[in-house]
Amino acid sequence: MKIGVLTAGGDAPGLNAALRAIGRSVLAEGHELIGIHDGWAGLVGGLKGSSLQRPDLANILREGGTRLGSIRYNLDEPEGGRQAVLDTITRELDAVIAIGGDGTLQVAQWLAERGAPIVGVGKTLDNDLSHTEYCIGFDSAVSIVAEALDRLHTTAASHHRIMVVETMGRSTGWVATMGGLAGGADFIAIPEVPVTLDDITAHVRKRHERGSASSIVVIAEGVQLTSIGDHERANVHTDGIGRVQMARRSVGATLADHLSDTTGIETRFSVLGHLQRGGSPTAIDRIWATRVGIAAADLVLAGKFGRMPSVRCAGVTDMPISDAISEVHRVPEELWQLAGRFF
Ligand code: F6P
C-alpha cells in the first residue's frame, strides 16, 4: 500500500512522535509511506510529499513541531478544495492518515463519507475533541503553563503584584484550568463559565483584603468579557481559515488594565502564546502520541477507515471520526469549581 500521512492545523508537541510510530509500523509491514507536505495543501492539485524511510524517522521522538509542515489551509474558499483533495487521494494513494484537530477531522469525516480510505488522529492543544481522554500536545501545553505560573508566583510575591496570565484556548478552557490547577492559580477565567471584569476584580480585592500580598489570575484567550466588545472589534485579525486570532483580542491586557485601575494594586500580564505550542513534548505526549500513532497505522492496515484512535481508561480503542467532532468537549463546571476551592 502507498500510505500518506499529514499534519494539519496548529502544530503541537508530540506530532513527530506520532509520525515516527506510524512510520515504523507501516514500513515494518513493507508498505510505502509518503509524508504529505503542509497538511491539506499537499493534496490540492496533485500530491506534494516525499517518501519517508526509517532514517527519516530517527531522532524525532523528542522533537517539537512537525517534520511534515502544517498550514491552516481553507479548502472551502474558493469552493472545490475538498473535492480536489479527494481526487488526489483517489488517484495517488491507497490510504491517508490525517493528524489534526476539529477542523482537520471535519475534512477527514467529509472525505470518509465519500469513500476515501482515511484514518484520523486527534491533535489539539485546546483538548476540545469528544470521546477521547487524550489529544496530542495538550499535556505539553499544561506543563508549560504550570512552569510559567511557578516562575510568575515568585516575582508576583516579591513585588506584591497581581499577575495576569493569558493561555491558549479558543472555545474551551482546558489549558487554563489544568495549567492553573497545577500551578496554583488564584483565579481562572475560562470560556465555559461566564464572568465579568468586575467579578474578577471583586474576587482579587477580597483576597488582598484577607491578607494575600499577590495574586495570579489565569485567563484563557477565548473568554468573552462583554465589557471589551469595542476593543475586540477594533482588533480583529483572522487566520488562514478565517477564524479570529484569539490572542489579538488581548483579554489578558484588558483584564490587567482593569485590575490595576480598579484595585490600585500594581498589575502585570504575560501572554504565553506560542510558547505553549513549541519545544519538546512531555513524556506523556511522547508515550500517548506513540500509542495513538501505532493504533492509527493498525486501523489502516486492518482497512478500518473513517475511524480514529480514542484513549479511554488508560487504553487505546477506536471510534468513528464523527464521534470526536460530534460536540465541543468543554471543561465541566465541577472541575472549574474544584479549581475554585484554591482561589
Ligand atoms: O486551535 C489551537 C490553537 O492553539 C488555539 O488555542 C489558538 O487560538 C490557535 O491555535 C492559534 O493558532 P495560530 O496562531 O497558528 O493561528
mmCIF file of N, CA, C and O in Angstrom, residues 214-275:
data_model
loop_
_atom_site.group_PDB
_atom_site.id
_atom_site.type_symbol
_atom_site.label_atom_id
_atom_site.label_comp_id
_atom_site.label_asym_id
_atom_site.label_seq_id
_atom_site.Cartn_x
_atom_site.Cartn_y
_atom_site.Cartn_z
ATOM 1 N N SER A 214 -0.143 38.933 46.927
ATOM 2 C CA SER A 214 -0.024 38.843 45.467
ATOM 3 C C SER A 214 -1.080 37.865 44.958
ATOM 4 O O SER A 214 -1.599 37.050 45.719
ATOM 5 N N SER A 215 -1.376 37.965 43.670
ATOM 6 C CA SER A 215 -2.378 37.064 43.071
ATOM 7 C C SER A 215 -1.975 36.708 41.652
ATOM 8 O O SER A 215 -1.426 37.551 40.931
ATOM 9 N N ILE A 216 -2.283 35.470 41.288
ATOM 10 C CA ILE A 216 -2.070 35.026 39.901
ATOM 11 C C ILE A 216 -3.444 34.737 39.296
ATOM 12 O O ILE A 216 -4.176 33.880 39.800
ATOM 13 N N VAL A 217 -3.772 35.439 38.248
ATOM 14 C CA VAL A 217 -5.061 35.243 37.584
ATOM 15 C C VAL A 217 -4.791 34.672 36.187
ATOM 16 O O VAL A 217 -4.086 35.290 35.387
ATOM 17 N N VAL A 218 -5.335 33.500 35.924
ATOM 18 C CA VAL A 218 -5.163 32.877 34.607
ATOM 19 C C VAL A 218 -6.423 33.136 33.788
ATOM 20 O O VAL A 218 -7.538 32.985 34.291
ATOM 21 N N ILE A 219 -6.243 33.525 32.544
ATOM 22 C CA ILE A 219 -7.396 33.742 31.673
ATOM 23 C C ILE A 219 -7.143 33.082 30.319
ATOM 24 O O ILE A 219 -6.069 33.256 29.723
ATOM 25 N N ALA A 220 -8.112 32.307 29.854
ATOM 26 C CA ALA A 220 -7.998 31.696 28.519
ATOM 27 C C ALA A 220 -8.309 32.761 27.474
ATOM 28 O O ALA A 220 -9.208 33.582 27.665
ATOM 29 N N GLU A 221 -7.578 32.705 26.376
ATOM 30 C CA GLU A 221 -7.699 33.757 25.346
ATOM 31 C C GLU A 221 -9.110 33.898 24.768
ATOM 32 O O GLU A 221 -9.477 34.958 24.271
ATOM 33 N N GLY A 222 -9.918 32.825 24.873
ATOM 34 C CA GLY A 222 -11.253 32.853 24.253
ATOM 35 C C GLY A 222 -12.351 33.349 25.167
ATOM 36 O O GLY A 222 -13.518 33.344 24.785
ATOM 37 N N VAL A 223 -11.997 33.779 26.385
ATOM 38 C CA VAL A 223 -13.024 34.248 27.321
ATOM 39 C C VAL A 223 -13.769 35.452 26.728
ATOM 40 O O VAL A 223 -13.151 36.345 26.152
ATOM 41 N N GLN A 224 -15.095 35.418 26.865
ATOM 42 C CA GLN A 224 -15.904 36.551 26.395
ATOM 43 C C GLN A 224 -16.110 37.496 27.556
ATOM 44 O O GLN A 224 -16.864 37.207 28.472
ATOM 45 N N LEU A 225 -15.413 38.608 27.523
ATOM 46 C CA LEU A 225 -15.637 39.645 28.536
ATOM 47 C C LEU A 225 -16.490 40.699 27.845
ATOM 48 O O LEU A 225 -15.994 41.415 26.984
ATOM 49 N N THR A 226 -17.776 40.768 28.196
ATOM 50 C CA THR A 226 -18.691 41.639 27.446
ATOM 51 C C THR A 226 -18.157 43.065 27.380
ATOM 52 O O THR A 226 -18.278 43.748 26.378
ATOM 53 N N SER A 227 -17.528 43.486 28.445
ATOM 54 C CA SER A 227 -17.067 44.873 28.509
ATOM 55 C C SER A 227 -15.943 45.201 27.532
ATOM 56 O O SER A 227 -15.564 46.354 27.411
ATOM 57 N N ILE A 228 -15.380 44.178 26.842
ATOM 58 C CA ILE A 228 -14.291 44.531 25.926
ATOM 59 C C ILE A 228 -14.723 44.434 24.464
ATOM 60 O O ILE A 228 -13.901 44.384 23.569
ATOM 61 N N GLY A 229 -16.047 44.470 24.247
ATOM 62 C CA GLY A 229 -16.548 44.336 22.882
ATOM 63 C C GLY A 229 -15.894 45.285 21.899
ATOM 64 O O GLY A 229 -15.438 44.870 20.829
ATOM 65 N N ASP A 230 -15.790 46.560 22.254
ATOM 66 C CA ASP A 230 -15.283 47.543 21.300
ATOM 67 C C ASP A 230 -13.810 47.311 20.993
ATOM 68 O O ASP A 230 -13.374 47.321 19.856
ATOM 69 N N HIS A 231 -13.073 47.047 22.051
ATOM 70 C CA HIS A 231 -11.645 46.794 21.910
ATOM 71 C C HIS A 231 -11.426 45.598 20.979
ATOM 72 O O HIS A 231 -10.614 45.624 20.071
ATOM 73 N N GLU A 232 -12.258 44.563 21.219
ATOM 74 C CA GLU A 232 -12.134 43.319 20.459
ATOM 75 C C GLU A 232 -12.429 43.565 18.987
ATOM 76 O O GLU A 232 -11.681 43.147 18.114
ATOM 77 N N ARG A 233 -13.520 44.303 18.728
ATOM 78 C CA ARG A 233 -13.900 44.540 17.334
ATOM 79 C C ARG A 233 -12.821 45.309 16.596
ATOM 80 O O ARG A 233 -12.570 45.096 15.421
ATOM 81 N N ALA A 234 -12.170 46.212 17.318
ATOM 82 C CA ALA A 234 -11.149 47.046 16.680
ATOM 83 C C ALA A 234 -9.890 46.251 16.354
ATOM 84 O O ALA A 234 -9.016 46.711 15.643
ATOM 85 N N ASN A 235 -9.799 45.052 16.904
ATOM 86 C CA ASN A 235 -8.555 44.295 16.748
ATOM 87 C C ASN A 235 -8.734 42.950 16.070
ATOM 88 O O ASN A 235 -7.994 42.018 16.344
ATOM 89 N N VAL A 236 -9.742 42.827 15.222
ATOM 90 C CA VAL A 236 -9.987 41.519 14.618
ATOM 91 C C VAL A 236 -8.963 41.220 13.524
ATOM 92 O O VAL A 236 -8.821 41.961 12.561
ATOM 93 N N HIS A 237 -8.219 40.165 13.738
ATOM 94 C CA HIS A 237 -7.302 39.645 12.719
ATOM 95 C C HIS A 237 -7.676 38.192 12.559
ATOM 96 O O HIS A 237 -7.923 37.514 13.549
ATOM 97 N N THR A 238 -7.709 37.691 11.336
ATOM 98 C CA THR A 238 -8.110 36.306 11.140
ATOM 99 C C THR A 238 -6.930 35.458 10.656
ATOM 100 O O THR A 238 -5.935 35.981 10.155
ATOM 101 N N ASP A 239 -7.096 34.132 10.807
ATOM 102 C CA ASP A 239 -6.042 33.225 10.340
ATOM 103 C C ASP A 239 -6.366 32.718 8.934
ATOM 104 O O ASP A 239 -7.323 33.194 8.299
ATOM 105 N N GLY A 240 -5.597 31.726 8.455
ATOM 106 C CA GLY A 240 -5.737 31.236 7.086
ATOM 107 C C GLY A 240 -7.091 30.622 6.773
ATOM 108 O O GLY A 240 -7.458 30.483 5.602
ATOM 109 N N ILE A 241 -7.835 30.227 7.818
ATOM 110 C CA ILE A 241 -9.153 29.648 7.543
ATOM 111 C C ILE A 241 -10.266 30.573 8.045
ATOM 112 O O ILE A 241 -11.394 30.145 8.279
ATOM 113 N N GLY A 242 -9.913 31.853 8.199
ATOM 114 C CA GLY A 242 -10.930 32.864 8.504
ATOM 115 C C GLY A 242 -11.364 32.942 9.954
ATOM 116 O O GLY A 242 -12.330 33.637 10.274
ATOM 117 N N ARG A 243 -10.648 32.254 10.848
ATOM 118 C CA ARG A 243 -11.025 32.336 12.262
ATOM 119 C C ARG A 243 -10.290 33.487 12.934
ATOM 120 O O ARG A 243 -9.134 33.761 12.602
ATOM 121 N N VAL A 244 -10.978 34.126 13.897
ATOM 122 C CA VAL A 244 -10.343 35.226 14.629
ATOM 123 C C VAL A 244 -9.091 34.718 15.335
ATOM 124 O O VAL A 244 -9.094 33.636 15.934
ATOM 125 N N GLN A 245 -7.995 35.474 15.231
ATOM 126 C CA GLN A 245 -6.786 35.129 16.002
ATOM 127 C C GLN A 245 -7.061 35.558 17.436
ATOM 128 O O GLN A 245 -7.084 36.749 17.744
ATOM 129 N N MET A 246 -7.278 34.574 18.293
ATOM 130 C CA MET A 246 -7.769 34.872 19.644
ATOM 131 C C MET A 246 -6.807 35.748 20.444
ATOM 132 O O MET A 246 -7.239 36.608 21.211
ATOM 133 N N ALA A 247 -5.509 35.539 20.268
ATOM 134 C CA ALA A 247 -4.552 36.316 21.066
ATOM 135 C C ALA A 247 -4.668 37.810 20.766
ATOM 136 O O ALA A 247 -4.372 38.647 21.615
ATOM 137 N N ARG A 248 -5.128 38.147 19.546
ATOM 138 C CA ARG A 248 -5.277 39.561 19.173
ATOM 139 C C ARG A 248 -6.407 40.249 19.935
ATOM 140 O O ARG A 248 -6.535 41.469 19.874
ATOM 141 N N ARG A 249 -7.269 39.452 20.587
ATOM 142 C CA ARG A 249 -8.365 40.059 21.352
ATOM 143 C C ARG A 249 -7.843 40.674 22.649
ATOM 144 O O ARG A 249 -8.540 41.436 23.302
ATOM 145 N N SER A 250 -6.645 40.282 23.042
ATOM 146 C CA SER A 250 -5.958 40.903 24.185
ATOM 147 C C SER A 250 -6.762 40.880 25.481
ATOM 148 O O SER A 250 -6.807 41.868 26.206
ATOM 149 N N VAL A 251 -7.383 39.742 25.783
ATOM 150 C CA VAL A 251 -8.169 39.699 27.022
ATOM 151 C C VAL A 251 -7.267 39.849 28.250
ATOM 152 O O VAL A 251 -7.672 40.453 29.245
ATOM 153 N N GLY A 252 -6.041 39.318 28.171
ATOM 154 C CA GLY A 252 -5.127 39.412 29.315
ATOM 155 C C GLY A 252 -4.760 40.861 29.609
ATOM 156 O O GLY A 252 -4.799 41.306 30.763
ATOM 157 N N ALA A 253 -4.428 41.606 28.564
ATOM 158 C CA ALA A 253 -4.046 43.016 28.738
ATOM 159 C C ALA A 253 -5.231 43.826 29.266
ATOM 160 O O ALA A 253 -5.087 44.658 30.171
ATOM 161 N N THR A 254 -6.413 43.537 28.724
ATOM 162 C CA THR A 254 -7.612 44.269 29.149
ATOM 163 C C THR A 254 -7.896 44.009 30.627
ATOM 164 O O THR A 254 -8.191 44.929 31.397
ATOM 165 N N LEU A 255 -7.795 42.734 30.992
ATOM 166 C CA LEU A 255 -8.053 42.379 32.393
ATOM 167 C C LEU A 255 -7.010 43.027 33.308
ATOM 168 O O LEU A 255 -7.352 43.551 34.380
ATOM 169 N N ALA A 256 -5.751 43.005 32.884
ATOM 170 C CA ALA A 256 -4.692 43.592 33.725
ATOM 171 C C ALA A 256 -4.943 45.084 33.923
ATOM 172 O O ALA A 256 -4.832 45.605 35.048
ATOM 173 N N ASP A 257 -5.315 45.797 32.857
ATOM 174 C CA ASP A 257 -5.605 47.238 32.980
ATOM 175 C C ASP A 257 -6.752 47.465 33.961
ATOM 176 O O ASP A 257 -6.697 48.338 34.822
ATOM 177 N N HIS A 258 -7.788 46.638 33.807
ATOM 178 C CA HIS A 258 -8.966 46.809 34.660
ATOM 179 C C HIS A 258 -8.604 46.565 36.126
ATOM 180 O O HIS A 258 -8.994 47.334 37.018
ATOM 181 N N LEU A 259 -7.855 45.489 36.376
ATOM 182 C CA LEU A 259 -7.488 45.161 37.759
ATOM 183 C C LEU A 259 -6.647 46.273 38.377
ATOM 184 O O LEU A 259 -6.860 46.684 39.526
ATOM 185 N N SER A 260 -5.706 46.767 37.595
ATOM 186 C CA SER A 260 -4.832 47.817 38.116
ATOM 187 C C SER A 260 -5.631 49.093 38.397
ATOM 188 O O SER A 260 -5.488 49.725 39.447
ATOM 189 N N ASP A 261 -6.523 49.474 37.454
ATOM 190 C CA ASP A 261 -7.312 50.700 37.625
ATOM 191 C C ASP A 261 -8.281 50.607 38.794
ATOM 192 O O ASP A 261 -8.510 51.594 39.496
ATOM 193 N N THR A 262 -8.884 49.429 38.987
ATOM 194 C CA THR A 262 -9.945 49.348 39.993
ATOM 195 C C THR A 262 -9.441 48.969 41.384
ATOM 196 O O THR A 262 -10.061 49.318 42.380
ATOM 197 N N THR A 263 -8.322 48.246 41.455
ATOM 198 C CA THR A 263 -7.829 47.848 42.794
ATOM 199 C C THR A 263 -6.690 48.742 43.266
ATOM 200 O O THR A 263 -6.386 48.790 44.449
ATOM 201 N N GLY A 264 -6.023 49.391 42.330
ATOM 202 C CA GLY A 264 -4.868 50.203 42.698
ATOM 203 C C GLY A 264 -3.624 49.351 42.969
ATOM 204 O O GLY A 264 -2.569 49.879 43.341
ATOM 205 N N ILE A 265 -3.744 48.048 42.783
ATOM 206 C CA ILE A 265 -2.583 47.163 43.013
ATOM 207 C C ILE A 265 -1.803 47.069 41.703
ATOM 208 O O ILE A 265 -2.394 46.925 40.628
ATOM 209 N N GLU A 266 -0.485 47.154 41.794
ATOM 210 C CA GLU A 266 0.339 47.043 40.584
ATOM 211 C C GLU A 266 0.056 45.709 39.898
ATOM 212 O O GLU A 266 0.068 44.652 40.551
ATOM 213 N N THR A 267 -0.165 45.750 38.607
ATOM 214 C CA THR A 267 -0.545 44.542 37.864
ATOM 215 C C THR A 267 0.286 44.434 36.593
ATOM 216 O O THR A 267 0.535 45.435 35.922
ATOM 217 N N ARG A 268 0.717 43.239 36.287
ATOM 218 C CA ARG A 268 1.433 42.963 35.041
ATOM 219 C C ARG A 268 0.745 41.798 34.345
ATOM 220 O O ARG A 268 0.029 41.028 34.981
ATOM 221 N N PHE A 269 1.002 41.647 33.048
ATOM 222 C CA PHE A 269 0.417 40.489 32.368
ATOM 223 C C PHE A 269 1.443 39.817 31.465
ATOM 224 O O PHE A 269 2.379 40.450 30.983
ATOM 225 N N SER A 270 1.244 38.505 31.281
ATOM 226 C CA SER A 270 2.077 37.722 30.361
ATOM 227 C C SER A 270 1.153 36.937 29.444
ATOM 228 O O SER A 270 0.210 36.300 29.913
ATOM 229 N N VAL A 271 1.461 36.986 28.156
ATOM 230 C CA VAL A 271 0.711 36.173 27.195
ATOM 231 C C VAL A 271 1.620 35.004 26.818
ATOM 232 O O VAL A 271 2.675 35.215 26.226
ATOM 233 N N LEU A 272 1.212 33.791 27.180
ATOM 234 C CA LEU A 272 2.105 32.644 26.929
ATOM 235 C C LEU A 272 2.133 32.244 25.458
ATOM 236 O O LEU A 272 3.129 31.725 24.969
ATOM 237 N N GLY A 273 1.051 32.499 24.759
ATOM 238 C CA GLY A 273 1.018 32.340 23.301
ATOM 239 C C GLY A 273 1.648 31.050 22.796
ATOM 240 O O GLY A 273 1.417 29.959 23.331
ATOM 241 N N HIS A 274 2.469 31.205 21.774
ATOM 242 C CA HIS A 274 3.007 30.023 21.087
ATOM 243 C C HIS A 274 4.115 29.319 21.862
ATOM 244 O O HIS A 274 4.564 28.246 21.439
ATOM 245 N N LEU A 275 4.528 29.876 23.002
ATOM 246 C CA LEU A 275 5.435 29.103 23.871
ATOM 247 C C LEU A 275 4.760 27.794 24.258
ATOM 248 O O LEU A 275 5.418 26.783 24.490
#
